[in-house]
Short mmCIF file of C-alpha atoms in Angstrom, two decimals:
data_model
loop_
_atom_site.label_atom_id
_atom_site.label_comp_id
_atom_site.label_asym_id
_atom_site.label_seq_id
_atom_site.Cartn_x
_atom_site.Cartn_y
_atom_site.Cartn_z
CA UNK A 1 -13.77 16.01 10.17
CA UNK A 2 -16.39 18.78 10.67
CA UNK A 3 -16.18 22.40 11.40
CA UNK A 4 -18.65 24.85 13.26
CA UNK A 5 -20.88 26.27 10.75
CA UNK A 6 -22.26 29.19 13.06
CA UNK A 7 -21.30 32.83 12.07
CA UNK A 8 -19.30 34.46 13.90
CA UNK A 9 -19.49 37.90 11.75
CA UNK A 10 -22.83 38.55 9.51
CA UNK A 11 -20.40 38.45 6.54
CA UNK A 12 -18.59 34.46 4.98
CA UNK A 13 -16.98 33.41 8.26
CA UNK A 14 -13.79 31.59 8.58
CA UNK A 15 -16.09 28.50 9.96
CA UNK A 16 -18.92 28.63 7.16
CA UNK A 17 -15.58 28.28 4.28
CA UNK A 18 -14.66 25.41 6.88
CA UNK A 19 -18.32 24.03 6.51
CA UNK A 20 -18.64 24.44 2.80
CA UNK A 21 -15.08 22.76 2.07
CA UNK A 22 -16.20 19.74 4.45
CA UNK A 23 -19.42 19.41 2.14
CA UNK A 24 -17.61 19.65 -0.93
CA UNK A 25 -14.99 16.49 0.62
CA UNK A 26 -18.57 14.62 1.41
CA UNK A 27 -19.90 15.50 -1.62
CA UNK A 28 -17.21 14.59 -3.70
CA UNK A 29 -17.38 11.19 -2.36
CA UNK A 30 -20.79 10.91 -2.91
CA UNK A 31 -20.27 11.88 -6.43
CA UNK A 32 -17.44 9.50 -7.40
CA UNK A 33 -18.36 6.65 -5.11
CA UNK A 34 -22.12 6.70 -4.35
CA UNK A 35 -23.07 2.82 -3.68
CA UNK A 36 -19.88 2.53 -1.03
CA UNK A 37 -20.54 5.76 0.39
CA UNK A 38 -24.50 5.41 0.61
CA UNK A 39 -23.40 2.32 1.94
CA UNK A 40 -20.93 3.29 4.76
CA UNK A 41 -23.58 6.07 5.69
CA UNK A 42 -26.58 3.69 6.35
CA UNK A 43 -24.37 1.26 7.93
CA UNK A 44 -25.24 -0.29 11.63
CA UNK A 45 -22.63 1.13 13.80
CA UNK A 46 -23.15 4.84 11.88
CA UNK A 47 -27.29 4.15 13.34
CA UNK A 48 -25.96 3.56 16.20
CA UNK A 49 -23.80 6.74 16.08
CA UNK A 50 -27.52 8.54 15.42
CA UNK A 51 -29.29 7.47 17.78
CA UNK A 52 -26.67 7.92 20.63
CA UNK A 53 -25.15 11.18 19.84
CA UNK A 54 -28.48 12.87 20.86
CA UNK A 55 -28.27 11.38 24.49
CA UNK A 56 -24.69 11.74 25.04
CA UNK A 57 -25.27 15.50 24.02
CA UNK A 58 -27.41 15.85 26.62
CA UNK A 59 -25.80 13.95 29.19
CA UNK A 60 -22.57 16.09 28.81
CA UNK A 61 -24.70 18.90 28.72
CA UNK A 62 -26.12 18.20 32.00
CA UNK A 63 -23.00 17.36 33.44
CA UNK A 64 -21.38 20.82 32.17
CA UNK A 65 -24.22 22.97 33.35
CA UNK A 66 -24.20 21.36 37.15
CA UNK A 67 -20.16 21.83 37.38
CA UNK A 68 -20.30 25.41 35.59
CA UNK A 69 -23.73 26.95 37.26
CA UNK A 70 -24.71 24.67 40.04
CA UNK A 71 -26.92 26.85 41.55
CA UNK A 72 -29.11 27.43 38.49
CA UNK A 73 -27.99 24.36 35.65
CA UNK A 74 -31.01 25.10 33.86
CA UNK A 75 -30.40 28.99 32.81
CA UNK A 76 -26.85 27.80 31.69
CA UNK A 77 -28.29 25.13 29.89
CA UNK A 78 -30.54 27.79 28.19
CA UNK A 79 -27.48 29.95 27.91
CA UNK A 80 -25.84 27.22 25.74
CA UNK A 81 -28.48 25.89 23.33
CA UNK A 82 -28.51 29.69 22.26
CA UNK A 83 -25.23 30.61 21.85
CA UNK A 84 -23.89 27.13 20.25
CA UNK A 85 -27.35 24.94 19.86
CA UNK A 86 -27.40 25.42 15.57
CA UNK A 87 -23.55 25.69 15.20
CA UNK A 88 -23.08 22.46 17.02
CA UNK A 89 -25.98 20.79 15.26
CA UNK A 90 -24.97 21.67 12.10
CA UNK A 91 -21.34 20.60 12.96
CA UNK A 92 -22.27 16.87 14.31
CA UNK A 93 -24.01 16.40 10.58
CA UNK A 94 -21.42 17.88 8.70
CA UNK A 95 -18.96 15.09 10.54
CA UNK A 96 -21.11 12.50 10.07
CA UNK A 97 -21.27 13.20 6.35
CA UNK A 98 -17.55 13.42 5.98
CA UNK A 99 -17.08 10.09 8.30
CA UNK A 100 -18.26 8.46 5.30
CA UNK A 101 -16.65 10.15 3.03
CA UNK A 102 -13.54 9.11 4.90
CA UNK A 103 -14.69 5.57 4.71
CA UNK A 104 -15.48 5.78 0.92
CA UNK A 105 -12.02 6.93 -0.28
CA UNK A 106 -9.87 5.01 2.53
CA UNK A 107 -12.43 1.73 0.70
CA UNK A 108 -12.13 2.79 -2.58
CA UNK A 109 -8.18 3.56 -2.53
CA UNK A 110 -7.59 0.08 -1.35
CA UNK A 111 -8.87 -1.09 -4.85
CA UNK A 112 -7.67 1.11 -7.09
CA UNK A 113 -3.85 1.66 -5.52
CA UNK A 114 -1.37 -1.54 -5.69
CA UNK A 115 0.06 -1.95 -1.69
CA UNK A 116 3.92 -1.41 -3.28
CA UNK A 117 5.27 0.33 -0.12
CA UNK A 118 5.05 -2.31 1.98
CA UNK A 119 8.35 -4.47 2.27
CA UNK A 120 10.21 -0.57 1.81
CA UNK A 121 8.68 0.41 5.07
CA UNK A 122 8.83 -3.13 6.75
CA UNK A 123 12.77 -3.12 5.46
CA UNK A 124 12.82 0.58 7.05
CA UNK A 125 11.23 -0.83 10.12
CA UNK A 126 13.89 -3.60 10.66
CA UNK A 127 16.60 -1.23 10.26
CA UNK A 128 15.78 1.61 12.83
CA UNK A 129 14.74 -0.90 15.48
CA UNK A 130 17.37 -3.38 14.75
CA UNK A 131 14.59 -6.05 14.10
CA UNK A 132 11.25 -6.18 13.47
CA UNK A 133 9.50 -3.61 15.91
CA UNK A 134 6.37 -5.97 16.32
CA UNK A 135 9.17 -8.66 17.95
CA UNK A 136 10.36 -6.04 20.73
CA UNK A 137 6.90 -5.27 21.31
CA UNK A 138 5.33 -8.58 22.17
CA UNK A 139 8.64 -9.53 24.03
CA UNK A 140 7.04 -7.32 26.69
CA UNK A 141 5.15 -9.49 29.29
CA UNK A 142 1.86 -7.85 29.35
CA UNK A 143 -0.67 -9.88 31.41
CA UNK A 144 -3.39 -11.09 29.38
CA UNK A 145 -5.70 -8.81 31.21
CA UNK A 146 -3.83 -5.81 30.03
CA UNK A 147 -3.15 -7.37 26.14
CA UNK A 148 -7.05 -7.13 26.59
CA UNK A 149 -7.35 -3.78 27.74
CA UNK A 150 -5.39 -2.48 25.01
CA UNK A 151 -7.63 -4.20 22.81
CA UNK A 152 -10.42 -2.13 24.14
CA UNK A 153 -8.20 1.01 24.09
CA UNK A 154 -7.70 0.25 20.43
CA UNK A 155 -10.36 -1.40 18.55
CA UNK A 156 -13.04 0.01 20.72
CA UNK A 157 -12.70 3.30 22.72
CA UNK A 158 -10.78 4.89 19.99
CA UNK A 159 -14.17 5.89 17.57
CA UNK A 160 -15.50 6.57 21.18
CA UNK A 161 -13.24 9.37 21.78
CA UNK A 162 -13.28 10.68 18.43
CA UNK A 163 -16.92 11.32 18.40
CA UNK A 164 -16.54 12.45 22.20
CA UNK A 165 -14.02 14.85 21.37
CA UNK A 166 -16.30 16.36 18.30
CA UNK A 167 -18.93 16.78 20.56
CA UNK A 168 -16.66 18.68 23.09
CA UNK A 169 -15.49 21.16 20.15
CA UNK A 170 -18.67 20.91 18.52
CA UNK A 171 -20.28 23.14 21.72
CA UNK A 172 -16.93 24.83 22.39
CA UNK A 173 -17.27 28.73 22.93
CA UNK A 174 -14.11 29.57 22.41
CA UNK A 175 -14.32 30.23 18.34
CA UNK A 176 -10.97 30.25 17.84
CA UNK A 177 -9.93 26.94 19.58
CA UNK A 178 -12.75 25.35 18.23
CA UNK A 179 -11.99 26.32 14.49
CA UNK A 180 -8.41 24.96 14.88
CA UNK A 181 -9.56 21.77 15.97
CA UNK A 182 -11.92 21.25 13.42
CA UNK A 183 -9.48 22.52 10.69
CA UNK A 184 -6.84 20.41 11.89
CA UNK A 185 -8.51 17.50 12.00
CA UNK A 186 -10.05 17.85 8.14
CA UNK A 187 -6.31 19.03 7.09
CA UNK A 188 -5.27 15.69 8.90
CA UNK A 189 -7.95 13.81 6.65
CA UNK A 190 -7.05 15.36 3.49
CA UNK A 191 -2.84 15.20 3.79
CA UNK A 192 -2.58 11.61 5.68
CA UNK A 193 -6.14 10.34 4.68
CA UNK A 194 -5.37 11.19 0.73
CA UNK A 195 -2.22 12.11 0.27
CA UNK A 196 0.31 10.05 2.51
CA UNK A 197 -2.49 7.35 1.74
CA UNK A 198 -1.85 7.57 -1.50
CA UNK A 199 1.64 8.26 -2.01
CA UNK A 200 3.10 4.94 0.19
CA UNK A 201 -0.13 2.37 -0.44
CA UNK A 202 0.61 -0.19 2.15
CA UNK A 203 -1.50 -2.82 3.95
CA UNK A 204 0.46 -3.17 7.02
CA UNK A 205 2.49 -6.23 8.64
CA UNK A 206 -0.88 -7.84 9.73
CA UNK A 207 -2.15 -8.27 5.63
CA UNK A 208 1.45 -8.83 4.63
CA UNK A 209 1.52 -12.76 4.00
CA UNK A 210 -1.85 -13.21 2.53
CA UNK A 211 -1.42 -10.22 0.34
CA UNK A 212 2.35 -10.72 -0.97
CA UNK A 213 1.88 -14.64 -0.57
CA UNK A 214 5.00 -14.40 2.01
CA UNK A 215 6.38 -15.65 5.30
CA UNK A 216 7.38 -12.39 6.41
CA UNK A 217 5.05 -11.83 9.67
CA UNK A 218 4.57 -16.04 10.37
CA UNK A 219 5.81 -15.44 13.73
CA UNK A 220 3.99 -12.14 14.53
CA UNK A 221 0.34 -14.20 13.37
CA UNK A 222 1.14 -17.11 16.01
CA UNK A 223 2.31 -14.94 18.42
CA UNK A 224 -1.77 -12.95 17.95
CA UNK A 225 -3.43 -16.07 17.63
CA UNK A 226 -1.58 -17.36 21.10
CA UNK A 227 -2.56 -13.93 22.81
CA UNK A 228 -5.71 -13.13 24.45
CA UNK A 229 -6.92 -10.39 22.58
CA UNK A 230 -5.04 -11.61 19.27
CA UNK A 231 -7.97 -13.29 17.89
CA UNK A 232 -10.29 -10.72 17.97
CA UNK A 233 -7.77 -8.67 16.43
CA UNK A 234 -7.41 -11.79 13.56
CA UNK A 235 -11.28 -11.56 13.29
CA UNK A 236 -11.20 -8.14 12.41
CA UNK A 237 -8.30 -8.24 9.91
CA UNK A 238 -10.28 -11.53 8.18
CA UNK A 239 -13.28 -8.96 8.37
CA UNK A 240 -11.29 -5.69 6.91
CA UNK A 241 -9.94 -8.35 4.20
CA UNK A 242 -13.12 -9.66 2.65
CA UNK A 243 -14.61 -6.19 2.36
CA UNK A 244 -11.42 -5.72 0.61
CA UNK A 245 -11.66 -8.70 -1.70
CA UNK A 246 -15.61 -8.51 -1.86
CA UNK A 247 -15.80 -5.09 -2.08
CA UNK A 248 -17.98 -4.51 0.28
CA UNK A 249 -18.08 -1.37 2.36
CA UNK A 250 -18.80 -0.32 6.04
CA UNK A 251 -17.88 2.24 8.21
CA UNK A 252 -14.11 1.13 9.22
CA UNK A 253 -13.18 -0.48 6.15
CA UNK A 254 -10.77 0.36 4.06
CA UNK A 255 -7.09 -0.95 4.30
CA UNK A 256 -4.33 1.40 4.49
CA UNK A 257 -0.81 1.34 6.83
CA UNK A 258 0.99 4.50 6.11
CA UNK A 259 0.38 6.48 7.78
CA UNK A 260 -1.44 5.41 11.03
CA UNK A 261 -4.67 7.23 11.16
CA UNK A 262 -5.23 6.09 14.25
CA UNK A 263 -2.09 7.63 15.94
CA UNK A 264 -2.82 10.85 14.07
CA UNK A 265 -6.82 11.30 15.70
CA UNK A 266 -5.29 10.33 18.51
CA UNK A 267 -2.49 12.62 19.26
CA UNK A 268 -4.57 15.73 17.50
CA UNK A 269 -6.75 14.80 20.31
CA UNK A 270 -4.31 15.29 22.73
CA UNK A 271 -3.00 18.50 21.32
CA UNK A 272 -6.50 19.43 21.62
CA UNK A 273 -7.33 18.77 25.03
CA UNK A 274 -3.73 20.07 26.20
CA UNK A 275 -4.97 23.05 25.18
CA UNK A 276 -8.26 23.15 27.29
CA UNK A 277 -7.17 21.56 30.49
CA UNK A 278 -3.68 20.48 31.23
CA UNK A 279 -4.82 17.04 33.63
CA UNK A 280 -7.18 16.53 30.35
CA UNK A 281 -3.86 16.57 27.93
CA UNK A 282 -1.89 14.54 29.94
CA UNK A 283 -4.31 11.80 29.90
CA UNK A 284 -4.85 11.94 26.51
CA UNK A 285 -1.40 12.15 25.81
CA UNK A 286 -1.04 8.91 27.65
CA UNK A 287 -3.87 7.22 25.44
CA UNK A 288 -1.87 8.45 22.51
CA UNK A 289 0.81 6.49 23.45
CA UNK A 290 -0.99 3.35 24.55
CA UNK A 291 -2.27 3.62 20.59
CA UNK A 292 1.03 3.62 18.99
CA UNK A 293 1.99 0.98 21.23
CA UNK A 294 -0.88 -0.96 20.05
CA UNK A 295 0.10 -0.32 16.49
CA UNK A 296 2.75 -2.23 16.46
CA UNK A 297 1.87 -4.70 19.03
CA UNK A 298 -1.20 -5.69 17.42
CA UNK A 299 0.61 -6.00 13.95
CA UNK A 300 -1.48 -3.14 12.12
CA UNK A 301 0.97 -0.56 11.20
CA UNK A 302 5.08 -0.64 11.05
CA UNK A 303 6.37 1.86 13.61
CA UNK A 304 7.19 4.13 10.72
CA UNK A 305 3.42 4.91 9.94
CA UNK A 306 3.05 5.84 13.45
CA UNK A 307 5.95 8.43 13.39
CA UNK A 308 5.19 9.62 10.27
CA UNK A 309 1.35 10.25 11.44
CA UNK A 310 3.02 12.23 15.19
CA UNK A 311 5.30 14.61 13.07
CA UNK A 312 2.59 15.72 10.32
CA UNK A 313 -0.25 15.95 12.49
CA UNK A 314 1.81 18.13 15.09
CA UNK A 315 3.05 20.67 12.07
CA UNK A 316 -1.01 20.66 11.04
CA UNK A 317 -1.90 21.88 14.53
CA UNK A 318 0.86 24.07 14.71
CA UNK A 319 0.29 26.15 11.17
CA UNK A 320 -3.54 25.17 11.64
CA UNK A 321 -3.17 27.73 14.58
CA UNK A 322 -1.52 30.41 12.58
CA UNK A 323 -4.14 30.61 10.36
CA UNK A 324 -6.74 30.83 12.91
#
């Protein structure tokens, strides 16, 4: 949710209008919403984010000079801080302002827009999979070790990998790859995060019952709460649902189904990386997977907010690179 801010020409580059419209989404939040987004920017795990970023910089950065110039790590080191040391600076703020931004609007939509698509796309749902998708999912027999890895895949290593991948683009030489990913991933924010969001309000089969007062997802709850991981996954719902009824933000909160946000960072991520390194694309491709899986499985999203989230982001990084 940030673009490269460094200059490619002396004149208004295509990155400083990517900067400037980032700062605008930021400030806009800022402006509507500040308590929940002075809030969500001060919160602990966003400290955390400060504090670590610096040392993970320079950890890849040491890593990257050794493999690229292993005979002299420090003069390509040098090499890098000058060519992409402010632009990548100046990007790594930019998406930490607009992380909270995201965090303000995805909080402050959940109050002001009724959830009224949610038994259209759960009926939806039941109809393309010939039952609830959730069912076929946790009819699998996954070990409890691996319902617990995806957990970690999921709820854990997924913010992990988002700021990783900034971070990789962030110092990225290649201009034009870089300013793709960046301007497909605020494109993503603005049409799924805003619009979609928006447009089919849902809370997901997880939130259905206690929000409708319903039955609906009985079995998928007792099925969680019987799992390994499922009760972690409860205690985050029961945490996600009393910021929503306290309103009370953090970075993460915010309820919203359609589409799956999730999916969408994660399969941008792959498009990404398939474009740098092929072995680096398949894997994430593979994660990609393992999160739409987990969707369902874990009762967040109906299947249809993970398709939806696939198609859209693939046509933003396919036009995204026409306009580069």
């Amino acid at each position: 949710m940030a673009p490269d801010l460094a200059l490619e020409r002396p004149r208004f580059s295509a990155s400083a209008k990517l900067a400037v419209f980032c700062l605008c989404y930021a400030g806009l939040a800022a402006y509507l919403y500040p308590d929940t987004y002075f809030a969500a920017l001060g919160t602990y795990r966003l400290r955390l984010l400060y504090l670590m970023l610096p040392f993970l910089i320079l950890l890849g950065l040491a890593i990257a000079a050794i493999i690229n110039r292993p005979r002299s790590p420090l003069s390509w080191l040098r090499d890098k801080l000058k060519s992409r040391g402010i632009g990548a600076a100046c990007t790594l703020g930019i998406f930490i302002l607009c992380l909270a931004a995201f965090t303000t609007f995805k909080h402050e939509f959940s109050q002001m827009v009724p959830f009224f698509a949610d038994q259209i796309l759960a009926s939806i749902d039941a109809a393309l999979h010939f039952g609830d998708p959730w069912q076929w999912a946790r009819a699998l027999p996954i070990p409890a070790f691996a319902d617990r890895a995806l957990y970690v895949l999921y709820a854990h290593l997924w913010f992990v990998l988002l700021a990783g991948i900034v971070v990789v683009a962030a110092w990225l030489d290649d201009a034009a790859k870089r300013q793709r990913y960046f301007l497909s991933l605020i494109a993503t924010v603005i049409v799924l995060g805003v619009i979609v969001r928006l447009a089919a309000s849902s809370a997901g089969p997880i939130f259905y019952d206690r929000m409708f007062g319903s039955d609906r997802f009985e079995d998928l709850m007792a099925s969680l709460r019987a799992s390994n991981a499922g009760p972690d996954i409860l205690l985050i719902a029961d945490y996600l649902y009393s910021s929503y009824t306290t309103h009370k933000a953090s970075i993460g909160t915010g309820i919203s189904a359609m589409p799956s946000f999730h999916v969408a960072i994660a399969v941008l991520n792959a498009l990404f990386l398939w474009s740098l390194n092929r072995w680096a694309g398949l894997i994430a491709w593979i994660y990609a997977g393992l999160i739409m899986f987990g969707s369902i499985y874990f009762g967040w999203h109906y299947a249809t907010d993970g398709y939806l989230a696939i198609v859209a982001t693939v046509m933003i990084w396919r036009y995204s690179g026409r306009w580069v």
